[in-house]
């Protein structure tokens, strides 16, 4: 997906970028037709539940050309506004508690996927080498291979730690400040803030604000 968003000049700069490198003109990459088309395809392939508007990925696949063009026009004109996420609860592994999910509308997942394609290469190069979760080309298999190599080298201890309700309690101002150290495009930052502040629909008629946290279930949240 990088190649459809990042020009050769940008990729060259990205390869030599340092932690203090900032990026100013990214907005047009978000609504670039190739980027949106790949985002639509990714959302259709991943399937998933409908959001608050009831639209399914199957409906998107039947009408994706028109919806892609509509999203592009809304993004270019500044009319696009994300909808609240739909609240759902799922069992929490190893606990009697339930985990809250925030399921964005299908069209919002498309835009989030397109946005992630623009932002992910910038921050991916800064993440820890021993980090494997929610990263392109990495997953549980690579993590297990790392564990095996550590075992073979003589390591015998495992530390299991968890930050309680981490996604639900991320403070917005520091998060945006940290992203803003690298991303200086005001429209991109505004869109990120809109996602954070969109809130959730706890029921068909009950909207709840989201003063902190980022929805588990949103495409952009793991990044």
XYZ file of N, CA, C and O in Angstrom, residues 9-208:
800
model
N 10.140 10.371 -4.333
C 10.863 11.407 -3.585
C 10.570 11.298 -2.097
O 11.474 11.412 -1.258
N 9.295 11.064 -1.767
C 8.914 10.936 -0.360
C 9.524 9.680 0.253
O 9.978 9.692 1.402
N 9.530 8.571 -0.503
C 10.112 7.334 0.010
C 11.600 7.499 0.278
O 12.125 6.977 1.267
N 12.284 8.234 -0.596
C 13.718 8.463 -0.394
C 13.943 9.280 0.871
O 14.850 9.002 1.656
N 13.092 10.292 1.054
C 13.203 11.105 2.269
C 12.861 10.283 3.502
O 13.474 10.422 4.563
N 11.881 9.407 3.351
C 11.474 8.561 4.460
C 12.612 7.645 4.892
O 12.838 7.430 6.090
N 13.347 7.113 3.909
C 14.449 6.203 4.216
C 15.544 6.889 5.026
O 16.225 6.264 5.827
N 15.722 8.176 4.817
C 16.792 8.910 5.500
C 16.269 9.791 6.624
O 17.005 10.589 7.181
N 14.991 9.671 6.933
C 14.396 10.548 7.938
C 14.930 10.237 9.330
O 15.289 9.107 9.651
N 14.959 11.261 10.150
C 15.353 11.143 11.544
C 14.127 11.385 12.420
O 13.053 11.728 11.929
N 14.290 11.225 13.725
C 13.157 11.403 14.632
C 12.620 12.827 14.612
O 11.476 13.068 14.977
N 13.450 13.785 14.210
C 12.995 15.177 14.175
C 12.416 15.580 12.818
O 11.958 16.702 12.650
N 12.422 14.667 11.841
C 11.853 14.973 10.531
C 10.347 15.186 10.651
O 9.659 14.405 11.301
N 9.847 16.270 10.025
C 8.417 16.553 10.085
C 7.835 16.476 8.676
O 8.529 16.679 7.677
N 6.525 16.201 8.614
C 5.824 16.016 7.348
C 4.654 16.986 7.298
O 3.801 16.987 8.177
N 4.605 17.787 6.239
C 3.632 18.867 6.146
C 2.477 18.559 5.197
O 1.325 18.837 5.514
N 2.743 18.040 4.024
C 1.718 17.903 2.983
C 1.336 16.440 2.797
O 1.876 15.740 1.934
N 0.390 15.989 3.605
C -0.036 14.596 3.566
C -1.507 14.437 3.207
O -1.932 13.353 2.819
N -2.275 15.501 3.332
C -3.726 15.403 3.196
C -4.150 14.868 1.832
O -5.039 14.023 1.731
N -3.516 15.356 0.774
C -3.908 14.913 -0.564
C -3.595 13.444 -0.787
O -4.192 12.797 -1.646
N -2.672 12.892 -0.004
C -2.366 11.460 -0.117
C -3.492 10.622 0.466
O -3.713 9.483 0.050
N -4.214 11.160 1.452
C -5.296 10.410 2.090
C -6.403 10.131 1.083
O -6.887 8.996 0.974
N -6.837 11.166 0.346
C -7.951 10.973 -0.586
C -7.519 10.643 -2.013
O -8.328 10.630 -2.937
N -6.227 10.336 -2.199
C -5.745 9.917 -3.510
C -6.544 8.699 -3.991
O -6.773 7.758 -3.225
N -7.019 8.692 -5.238
C -7.884 7.605 -5.725
C -7.316 6.204 -5.507
O -8.034 5.306 -5.060
N -6.024 6.002 -5.827
C -5.440 4.673 -5.642
C -5.451 4.258 -4.177
O -5.697 3.089 -3.851
N -5.182 5.206 -3.294
C -5.157 4.911 -1.867
C -6.553 4.544 -1.367
O -6.733 3.563 -0.639
N -7.555 5.317 -1.769
C -8.930 5.022 -1.359
C -9.407 3.690 -1.935
O -10.104 2.927 -1.259
N -9.029 3.403 -3.185
C -9.444 2.149 -3.813
C -8.887 0.952 -3.043
O -9.595 -0.033 -2.797
N -7.615 1.027 -2.655
C -7.022 -0.071 -1.898
C -7.627 -0.159 -0.500
O -7.771 -1.245 0.058
N -7.995 1.001 0.055
C -8.633 1.009 1.373
C -10.002 0.340 1.315
O -10.361 -0.444 2.198
N -10.768 0.648 0.271
C -12.074 0.013 0.082
C -11.907 -1.498 -0.019
O -12.624 -2.269 0.638
N -10.949 -1.935 -0.834
C -10.708 -3.364 -1.005
C -10.333 -4.014 0.324
O -10.824 -5.097 0.664
N -9.477 -3.342 1.104
C -9.061 -3.898 2.381
C -10.220 -4.069 3.345
O -10.313 -5.088 4.044
N -11.121 -3.095 3.388
C -12.273 -3.177 4.282
C -13.218 -4.289 3.839
O -13.745 -5.036 4.669
N -13.418 -4.416 2.538
C -14.293 -5.479 2.028
C -13.723 -6.855 2.367
O -14.442 -7.753 2.810
N -12.415 -7.031 2.175
C -11.768 -8.327 2.446
C -11.818 -8.661 3.932
O -12.052 -9.816 4.321
N -11.627 -7.653 4.789
C -11.623 -7.892 6.236
C -13.021 -8.131 6.801
O -13.166 -8.575 7.934
N -14.030 -7.741 6.025
C -15.427 -7.921 6.426
C -15.696 -7.213 7.744
O -15.461 -6.026 7.857
N -16.201 -7.889 8.751
C -16.517 -7.221 10.005
C -17.964 -6.747 10.061
O -18.698 -6.763 9.063
N -18.372 -6.310 11.236
C -19.759 -5.921 11.477
C -20.053 -4.526 10.958
O -19.149 -3.714 10.740
N -21.329 -4.244 10.804
C -21.766 -2.919 10.386
C -21.644 -1.942 11.548
O -21.656 -2.328 12.720
N -21.535 -0.654 11.213
C -21.492 0.385 12.223
C -22.876 0.926 12.518
O -23.879 0.250 12.290
N -22.933 2.180 13.001
C -24.214 2.744 13.433
C -25.183 2.962 12.277
O -26.400 2.990 12.479
N -24.672 3.100 11.063
C -25.563 3.343 9.927
C -26.108 2.059 9.321
O -26.942 2.093 8.409
N -25.647 0.905 9.815
C -26.169 -0.377 9.347
C -25.584 -0.872 8.046
O -25.913 -1.973 7.597
N -24.714 -0.091 7.413
C -24.147 -0.530 6.141
C -23.162 -1.673 6.371
O -22.318 -1.616 7.261
N -23.240 -2.710 5.541
C -22.357 -3.864 5.639
C -21.253 -3.774 4.591
O -21.348 -3.005 3.615
N -20.216 -4.582 4.771
C -19.147 -4.619 3.770
C -19.653 -5.207 2.458
O -19.144 -4.877 1.383
N -20.664 -6.077 2.528
C -21.251 -6.623 1.312
C -21.929 -5.522 0.502
O -21.805 -5.461 -0.730
N -22.640 -4.637 1.185
C -23.273 -3.500 0.504
C -22.223 -2.572 -0.092
O -22.409 -2.039 -1.186
N -21.121 -2.400 0.625
C -20.031 -1.578 0.104
C -19.465 -2.179 -1.175
O -19.213 -1.465 -2.155
N -19.283 -3.501 -1.190
C -18.696 -4.148 -2.359
C -19.601 -4.036 -3.580
O -19.124 -4.032 -4.724
N -20.918 -3.924 -3.363
C -21.859 -3.828 -4.480
C -21.925 -2.407 -5.049
O -22.426 -2.208 -6.152
N -21.414 -1.443 -4.296
C -21.565 -0.045 -4.695
C -20.281 0.740 -4.426
O -20.307 1.931 -4.180
N -19.131 0.039 -4.511
C -17.893 0.641 -4.033
C -17.411 1.795 -4.901
O -16.842 2.759 -4.401
N -17.642 1.763 -6.216
C -17.161 2.834 -7.081
C -17.820 4.164 -6.728
O -17.139 5.190 -6.559
N -19.135 4.154 -6.601
C -19.844 5.389 -6.260
C -19.461 5.882 -4.867
O -19.231 7.085 -4.663
N -19.365 4.945 -3.906
C -19.046 5.348 -2.539
C -17.620 5.869 -2.426
O -17.349 6.808 -1.661
N -16.705 5.275 -3.190
C -15.327 5.765 -3.185
C -15.267 7.193 -3.711
O -14.604 8.062 -3.131
N -15.967 7.453 -4.804
C -15.977 8.803 -5.375
C -16.629 9.802 -4.422
O -16.170 10.942 -4.291
N -17.685 9.363 -3.739
C -18.356 10.250 -2.788
C -17.442 10.587 -1.617
O -17.360 11.750 -1.188
N -16.747 9.595 -1.099
C -15.815 9.828 -0.002
C -14.696 10.766 -0.430
O -14.297 11.674 0.314
N -14.190 10.575 -1.642
C -13.120 11.436 -2.133
C -13.593 12.880 -2.211
O -12.873 13.807 -1.796
N -14.799 13.098 -2.706
C -15.341 14.453 -2.799
C -15.534 15.069 -1.419
O -15.222 16.252 -1.210
N -16.025 14.278 -0.472
C -16.239 14.789 0.879
C -14.914 15.152 1.544
O -14.808 16.178 2.240
N -13.894 14.329 1.341
C -12.591 14.601 1.940
C -11.949 15.834 1.306
O -11.411 16.700 2.017
N -12.017 15.946 -0.004
C -11.408 17.082 -0.684
C -12.082 18.396 -0.314
O -11.420 19.424 -0.168
N -13.394 18.350 -0.146
C -14.137 19.581 0.131
C -14.190 19.915 1.619
O -14.642 21.001 2.001
N -13.760 18.987 2.472
C -13.820 19.222 3.906
C -15.170 18.908 4.514
O -15.417 19.236 5.684
N -16.054 18.248 3.762
C -17.396 17.927 4.264
C -17.453 16.606 5.023
O -18.448 16.325 5.693
N -16.411 15.808 4.927
C -16.444 14.494 5.564
C -16.453 14.629 7.085
O -15.658 15.384 7.662
N -17.342 13.896 7.729
C -17.406 13.836 9.182
C -17.595 12.382 9.609
O -18.537 11.715 9.163
N -16.735 11.862 10.470
C -16.917 10.476 10.936
C -18.138 10.352 11.833
O -18.508 11.288 12.542
N -18.755 9.201 11.805
C -19.893 8.902 12.658
C -19.405 8.296 13.977
O -18.285 7.788 14.062
N -20.231 8.334 15.012
C -19.848 7.652 16.255
C -19.671 6.160 16.012
O -20.265 5.589 15.096
N -18.841 5.552 16.830
C -18.669 4.103 16.746
C -19.854 3.407 17.413
O -20.492 3.963 18.302
N -20.144 2.203 16.959
C -21.204 1.408 17.577
C -20.610 0.559 18.692
O -19.646 -0.176 18.492
N -21.181 0.682 19.893
C -20.680 -0.077 21.044
C -21.118 -1.536 20.973
O -22.269 -1.845 20.691
N -20.156 -2.421 21.180
C -20.425 -3.852 21.278
C -19.536 -4.401 22.389
O -18.479 -3.841 22.688
N -19.979 -5.489 22.986
C -19.227 -6.089 24.083
C -18.881 -7.524 23.725
O -19.717 -8.268 23.234
N -17.619 -7.902 23.982
C -17.169 -9.261 23.696
C -16.479 -9.827 24.943
O -15.992 -9.071 25.782
N -16.448 -11.164 25.082
C -15.773 -11.770 26.236
C -14.290 -11.408 26.264
O -13.642 -11.300 25.216
N -13.769 -11.182 27.460
C -12.356 -10.883 27.650
C -11.636 -12.156 28.037
O -11.993 -12.802 29.026
N -10.633 -12.535 27.266
C -9.928 -13.794 27.458
C -9.358 -13.889 28.873
O -8.678 -12.976 29.342
N -9.671 -14.987 29.557
C -9.140 -15.219 30.884
C -9.791 -14.403 31.975
O -9.233 -14.255 33.068
N -10.967 -13.841 31.697
C -11.633 -12.995 32.682
C -13.138 -13.104 32.512
O -13.644 -13.442 31.445
N -13.845 -12.798 33.610
C -15.302 -12.771 33.539
C -15.811 -11.440 33.007
O -17.001 -11.277 32.734
N -14.908 -10.488 32.850
C -15.280 -9.169 32.356
C -15.544 -9.208 30.852
O -15.136 -10.134 30.148
N -16.216 -8.190 30.374
C -16.434 -8.018 28.941
C -15.569 -6.876 28.433
O -15.320 -5.906 29.141
N -15.117 -7.011 27.199
C -14.268 -5.987 26.585
C -15.122 -5.114 25.670
O -15.834 -5.632 24.797
N -15.056 -3.783 25.827
C -15.858 -2.915 24.964
C -15.202 -2.719 23.592
O -14.013 -2.430 23.499
N -15.970 -2.898 22.552
C -15.512 -2.604 21.196
C -16.235 -1.371 20.691
O -17.403 -1.141 21.013
N -15.543 -0.578 19.896
C -16.162 0.536 19.206
C -16.063 0.265 17.716
O -14.973 0.330 17.140
N -17.166 -0.076 17.083
C -17.154 -0.494 15.681
C -17.517 0.687 14.794
O -18.661 1.150 14.790
N -16.561 1.217 14.034
C -16.865 2.346 13.151
C -17.739 1.927 11.981
O -17.789 0.748 11.612
N -18.416 2.888 11.402
C -19.167 2.638 10.176
C -18.203 2.184 9.079
O -17.019 2.509 9.096
N -18.716 1.431 8.130
C -17.885 0.885 7.058
C -17.146 1.997 6.314
O -15.944 1.890 6.043
N -17.839 3.075 5.982
C -17.191 4.171 5.223
C -16.100 4.832 6.064
O -15.084 5.294 5.523
N -16.279 4.885 7.384
C -15.239 5.438 8.250
C -14.039 4.501 8.314
O -12.887 4.963 8.394
N -14.292 3.202 8.243
C -13.178 2.250 8.218
C -12.359 2.410 6.937
O -11.139 2.236 6.949
N -13.026 2.749 5.845
C -12.316 2.986 4.585
C -11.371 4.174 4.738
O -10.181 4.097 4.391
N -11.872 5.280 5.269
C -11.039 6.477 5.418
C -9.922 6.236 6.426
O -8.782 6.665 6.230
N -10.228 5.517 7.512
C -9.187 5.209 8.486
C -8.089 4.342 7.868
O -6.900 4.526 8.165
N -8.473 3.414 7.010
C -7.487 2.575 6.333
C -6.608 3.409 5.417
O -5.380 3.225 5.357
N -7.222 4.346 4.701
C -6.457 5.235 3.829
C -5.532 6.131 4.648
O -4.380 6.381 4.259
N -6.011 6.609 5.772
C -5.202 7.459 6.648
C -4.037 6.672 7.240
O -2.907 7.179 7.326
N -4.302 5.452 7.639
C -3.232 4.614 8.199
C -2.126 4.379 7.170
O -0.932 4.379 7.516
N -2.509 4.197 5.902
C -1.508 3.972 4.853
C -0.577 5.161 4.712
O 0.587 5.008 4.321
N -1.071 6.352 5.032
C -0.251 7.554 4.950
C 0.639 7.697 6.175
O 1.816 8.049 6.074
N 0.102 7.412 7.351
C 0.825 7.672 8.599
C 1.744 6.528 9.032
O 2.801 6.765 9.628
N 1.340 5.302 8.753
C 2.077 4.157 9.284
C 3.560 4.139 8.902
O 4.415 3.891 9.772
N 3.929 4.414 7.646
C 5.355 4.379 7.311
C 6.186 5.384 8.096
O 7.375 5.147 8.335
N 5.583 6.503 8.491
C 6.321 7.523 9.244
C 6.728 6.992 10.612
O 7.874 7.151 11.054
N 5.789 6.350 11.304
C 6.038 5.930 12.679
C 6.576 4.509 12.787
O 7.207 4.162 13.782
N 6.341 3.694 11.764
C 6.774 2.301 11.798
C 8.278 2.195 12.040
O 8.749 1.299 12.753
N 9.046 3.127 11.493
C 10.499 3.061 11.611
C 10.999 3.425 13.001
O 12.182 3.249 13.301
N 10.108 3.955 13.830
C 10.508 4.351 15.176
C 10.135 3.316 16.233
O 10.588 3.412 17.373
N 9.308 2.351 15.878
C 8.851 1.386 16.863
C 9.973 0.427 17.238
O 10.894 0.177 16.464
N 9.861 -0.144 18.439
C 10.900 -1.030 18.962
C 11.044 -2.282 18.098
O 10.054 -2.850 17.634
N 12.272 -2.715 17.918
C 12.551 -3.891 17.105
C 11.874 -5.126 17.677
O 11.456 -6.021 16.946
N 11.734 -5.190 19.010
C 11.152 -6.370 19.645
C 9.637 -6.263 19.820
O 9.039 -7.026 20.579
N 9.008 -5.330 19.107
C 7.558 -5.162 19.169
C 6.920 -5.843 17.957
O 7.350 -5.629 16.824
N 5.866 -6.636 18.204
C 5.299 -7.437 17.128
C 3.806 -7.226 16.913
O 3.253 -7.698 15.934
N 3.128 -6.553 17.832
C 1.685 -6.429 17.740
C 1.223 -5.341 16.782
O 1.744 -4.222 16.807
N 0.255 -5.653 15.926
C -0.393 -4.672 15.048
C 0.600 -3.958 14.127
O 0.458 -2.774 13.849
N 1.604 -4.677 13.657
C 2.589 -4.057 12.769
C 2.650 -4.819 11.450
O 2.509 -6.055 11.431
N 2.854 -4.097 10.338
C 2.868 -4.762 9.029
C 4.003 -5.778 8.921
O 5.148 -5.488 9.288
N 3.670 -6.969 8.439
C 4.671 -8.008 8.260
C 5.101 -8.683 9.544
O 6.059 -9.470 9.546
N 4.404 -8.375 10.650
C 4.755 -8.976 11.934
C 3.512 -9.560 12.578
O 2.400 -9.147 12.281
N 3.721 -10.489 13.489
C 2.585 -11.096 14.166
C 3.066 -12.119 15.162
O 4.236 -12.141 15.568
N 2.159 -13.018 15.560
C 2.479 -13.995 16.598
C 3.585 -14.957 16.171
O 4.402 -15.381 16.999
N 3.636 -15.298 14.879
C 4.670 -16.230 14.414
C 6.063 -15.639 14.632
O 6.966 -16.317 15.146
N 6.243 -14.372 14.246
C 7.540 -13.730 14.430
C 7.882 -13.574 15.910
O 9.040 -13.712 16.316
N 6.849 -13.300 16.722
C 7.072 -13.178 18.165
C 7.527 -14.512 18.760
O 8.439 -14.564 19.589
N 6.899 -15.605 18.328
C 7.289 -16.928 18.820
C 8.712 -17.288 18.389
O 9.465 -17.910 19.145
N 9.066 -16.901 17.176
C 10.434 -17.154 16.713
C 11.441 -16.401 17.562
O 12.520 -16.911 17.876
N 11.084 -15.181 17.967
C 11.960 -14.395 18.843
C 12.070 -15.053 20.213
O 13.159 -15.148 20.781
N 10.942 -15.532 20.745
C 10.962 -16.226 22.039
C 11.859 -17.460 21.958
O 12.673 -17.725 22.855
N 11.729 -18.208 20.877
C 12.539 -19.415 20.720
C 14.029 -19.079 20.690
O 14.850 -19.766 21.314
N 14.387 -18.008 19.980
C 15.804 -17.637 19.914
C 16.323 -17.204 21.283
O 17.473 -17.480 21.637
N 15.466 -16.535 22.065
C 15.877 -16.131 23.407
C 16.050 -17.343 24.318
O 16.978 -17.406 25.131
N 15.142 -18.321 24.190
C 15.269 -19.541 24.976
C 16.570 -20.279 24.642
O 17.287 -20.749 25.526
N 16.879 -20.353 23.364
C 18.089 -21.053 22.935
C 19.356 -20.340 23.402
O 20.407 -20.966 23.563
N 19.241 -19.021 23.615
C 20.412 -18.267 24.065
C 20.543 -18.249 25.583
O 21.443 -17.606 26.125
N 19.623 -18.946 26.290
C 19.775 -19.101 27.729
C 18.800 -18.324 28.588
O 18.820 -18.440 29.810
N 17.930 -17.538 27.995
C 16.937 -16.799 28.784
C 15.845 -17.751 29.265
O 15.373 -18.604 28.500
N 15.424 -17.604 30.532
C 14.448 -18.541 31.098
C 13.267 -17.854 31.783
O 12.344 -18.527 32.234
N 13.265 -16.546 31.880
C 12.185 -15.831 32.561
C 11.211 -15.209 31.575
O 11.606 -14.690 30.533
N 9.936 -15.237 31.944
C 8.896 -14.557 31.175
C 8.157 -13.603 32.112
O 7.743 -14.008 33.207
N 8.020 -12.360 31.706
C 7.269 -11.376 32.487
C 5.992 -11.034 31.724
O 6.043 -10.618 30.569
N 4.852 -11.245 32.359
C 3.555 -10.972 31.742
C 2.952 -9.745 32.415
O 2.667 -9.768 33.610
N 2.783 -8.671 31.672
C 2.229 -7.427 32.224
C 1.139 -6.899 31.310
O 1.141 -7.155 30.100
N 0.202 -6.182 31.878
C -0.915 -5.654 31.098
C -1.303 -4.292 31.654
O -1.333 -4.100 32.872
N -1.578 -3.349 30.780
C -2.078 -2.038 31.193
C -3.600 -2.093 31.139
O -4.181 -2.252 30.073
N -4.232 -1.962 32.273
C -5.683 -2.129 32.374
C -6.417 -1.062 31.560
O -6.135 0.122 31.676
N -7.335 -1.525 30.709
C -8.181 -0.628 29.903
C -7.349 0.392 29.135
O -7.716 1.564 29.045
N -6.242 -0.049 28.570
C -5.313 0.889 27.933
C -5.964 1.692 26.805
O -5.925 2.921 26.793
N -6.584 0.985 25.856
C -7.195 1.689 24.726
C -8.247 2.685 25.198
O -8.404 3.763 24.627
N -8.964 2.329 26.243
C -10.078 3.152 26.709
C -9.633 4.387 27.474
O -10.448 5.284 27.719
N -8.368 4.439 27.899
C -7.938 5.523 28.778
C -6.792 6.360 28.211
O -6.218 7.172 28.921
N -6.449 6.161 26.941
C -5.390 6.977 26.332
C -5.817 8.448 26.376
O -6.874 8.804 25.864
N -5.014 9.334 26.973
C -5.376 10.756 27.010
C -5.152 11.402 25.640
O -4.097 11.239 25.028
N -6.139 12.123 25.161
C -6.064 12.694 23.814
C -4.988 13.766 23.624
O -4.254 13.723 22.628
N -4.894 14.767 24.511
C -3.913 15.847 24.253
C -2.473 15.360 24.104
O -1.802 15.737 23.130
N -1.952 14.508 25.007
C -0.577 14.039 24.801
C -0.416 13.206 23.535
O 0.618 13.277 22.869
N -1.443 12.403 23.214
C -1.376 11.583 22.001
C -1.243 12.468 20.762
O -0.373 12.263 19.912
N -2.120 13.474 20.662
C -2.077 14.369 19.506
C -0.796 15.186 19.487
O -0.251 15.488 18.412
N -0.299 15.545 20.652
C 0.943 16.301 20.724
C 2.114 15.479 20.189
O 2.958 15.986 19.435
N 2.161 14.206 20.573
C 3.237 13.336 20.106
C 3.166 13.126 18.597
O 4.180 13.176 17.897
N 1.960 12.879 18.077
C 1.811 12.721 16.626
C 2.182 14.015 15.925
O 2.833 14.019 14.871
N 1.785 15.141 16.525
C 2.055 16.448 15.936
C 3.520 16.817 15.873
O 3.891 17.735 15.140
N 4.354 16.120 16.605
C 5.795 16.367 16.502
C 6.344 15.929 15.157
O 7.358 16.452 14.696
N 5.655 14.982 14.512
C 6.107 14.493 13.206
C 5.181 14.920 12.079
O 5.620 15.064 10.935
N 3.897 15.091 12.378
C 2.905 15.418 11.352
C 2.413 16.844 11.571
O 1.759 17.143 12.573
N 2.723 17.717 10.618
C 2.356 19.130 10.728
C 1.225 19.511 9.776
O 0.958 20.697 9.601
N 0.590 18.518 9.173
C -0.532 18.788 8.275
C -1.782 18.975 9.127
O -2.274 18.044 9.761
N -2.316 20.200 9.145
C -3.447 20.523 10.007
C -4.694 19.717 9.719
O -5.427 19.355 10.645
N -4.947 19.413 8.443
C -6.156 18.658 8.097
C -6.060 17.214 8.564
O -7.060 16.623 8.980
N -4.875 16.631 8.485
C -4.688 15.269 8.975
C -4.887 15.229 10.483
O -5.574 14.348 11.018
N -4.309 16.209 11.182
C -4.440 16.255 12.633
C -5.895 16.492 13.049
O -6.383 15.921 14.020
N -6.588 17.322 12.282
C -7.999 17.586 12.574
C -8.838 16.321 12.408
O -9.733 16.044 13.223
N -8.543 15.542 11.366
C -9.284 14.302 11.146
C -9.033 13.308 12.280
O -9.968 12.661 12.768
N -7.791 13.190 12.713
C -7.478 12.302 13.828
C -8.253 12.706 15.076
O -8.804 11.862 15.793
N -8.307 14.004 15.332
C -9.025 14.475 16.513
C -10.524 14.203 16.388
O -11.188 13.874 17.376
N -11.063 14.329 15.187
C -12.490 14.032 14.984
C -12.787 12.571 15.301
O -13.838 12.260 15.874
N -11.890 11.669 14.910
C -12.095 10.262 15.230
C -12.080 10.044 16.744
O -12.898 9.299 17.285
N -11.145 10.695 17.412
C -11.036 10.523 18.851
C -12.265 11.070 19.579
O -12.682 10.537 20.613
N -12.847 12.133 19.045
C -13.955 12.820 19.712
C -15.330 12.385 19.195
O -16.347 12.920 19.642
N -15.376 11.423 18.295
C -16.654 11.053 17.669
C -17.626 10.416 18.640
O -18.844 10.436 18.424
N -17.128 9.826 19.703
C -18.004 9.194 20.682
C -18.504 7.837 20.216
O -18.125 7.336 19.154
N -19.378 7.243 21.042
C -19.932 5.929 20.722
C -21.440 5.952 20.931
O -21.962 6.720 21.741
N -22.123 5.101 20.191
C -23.553 4.905 20.388
C -23.726 3.658 21.253
O -23.521 2.534 20.791
N -24.064 3.876 22.520
C -24.262 2.748 23.435
C -25.524 1.980 23.087
O -25.644 0.793 23.376
N -26.478 2.658 22.469
C -27.703 2.045 21.967
C -28.147 2.860 20.763
O -27.467 3.803 20.364
N -29.290 2.506 20.200
C -29.755 3.197 18.996
C -29.981 4.688 19.232
O -29.884 5.494 18.306
N -30.249 5.072 20.488
C -30.568 6.469 20.772
C -29.648 7.115 21.796
O -29.825 8.288 22.115
N -28.674 6.365 22.306
C -27.825 6.889 23.384
C -26.406 7.117 22.893
O -25.631 6.179 22.733
N -26.068 8.387 22.659
C -24.700 8.760 22.280
C -23.903 9.067 23.530
O -24.386 9.756 24.437
N -22.691 8.554 23.607
C -21.803 8.829 24.724
C -20.535 9.495 24.215
O -19.964 9.049 23.218
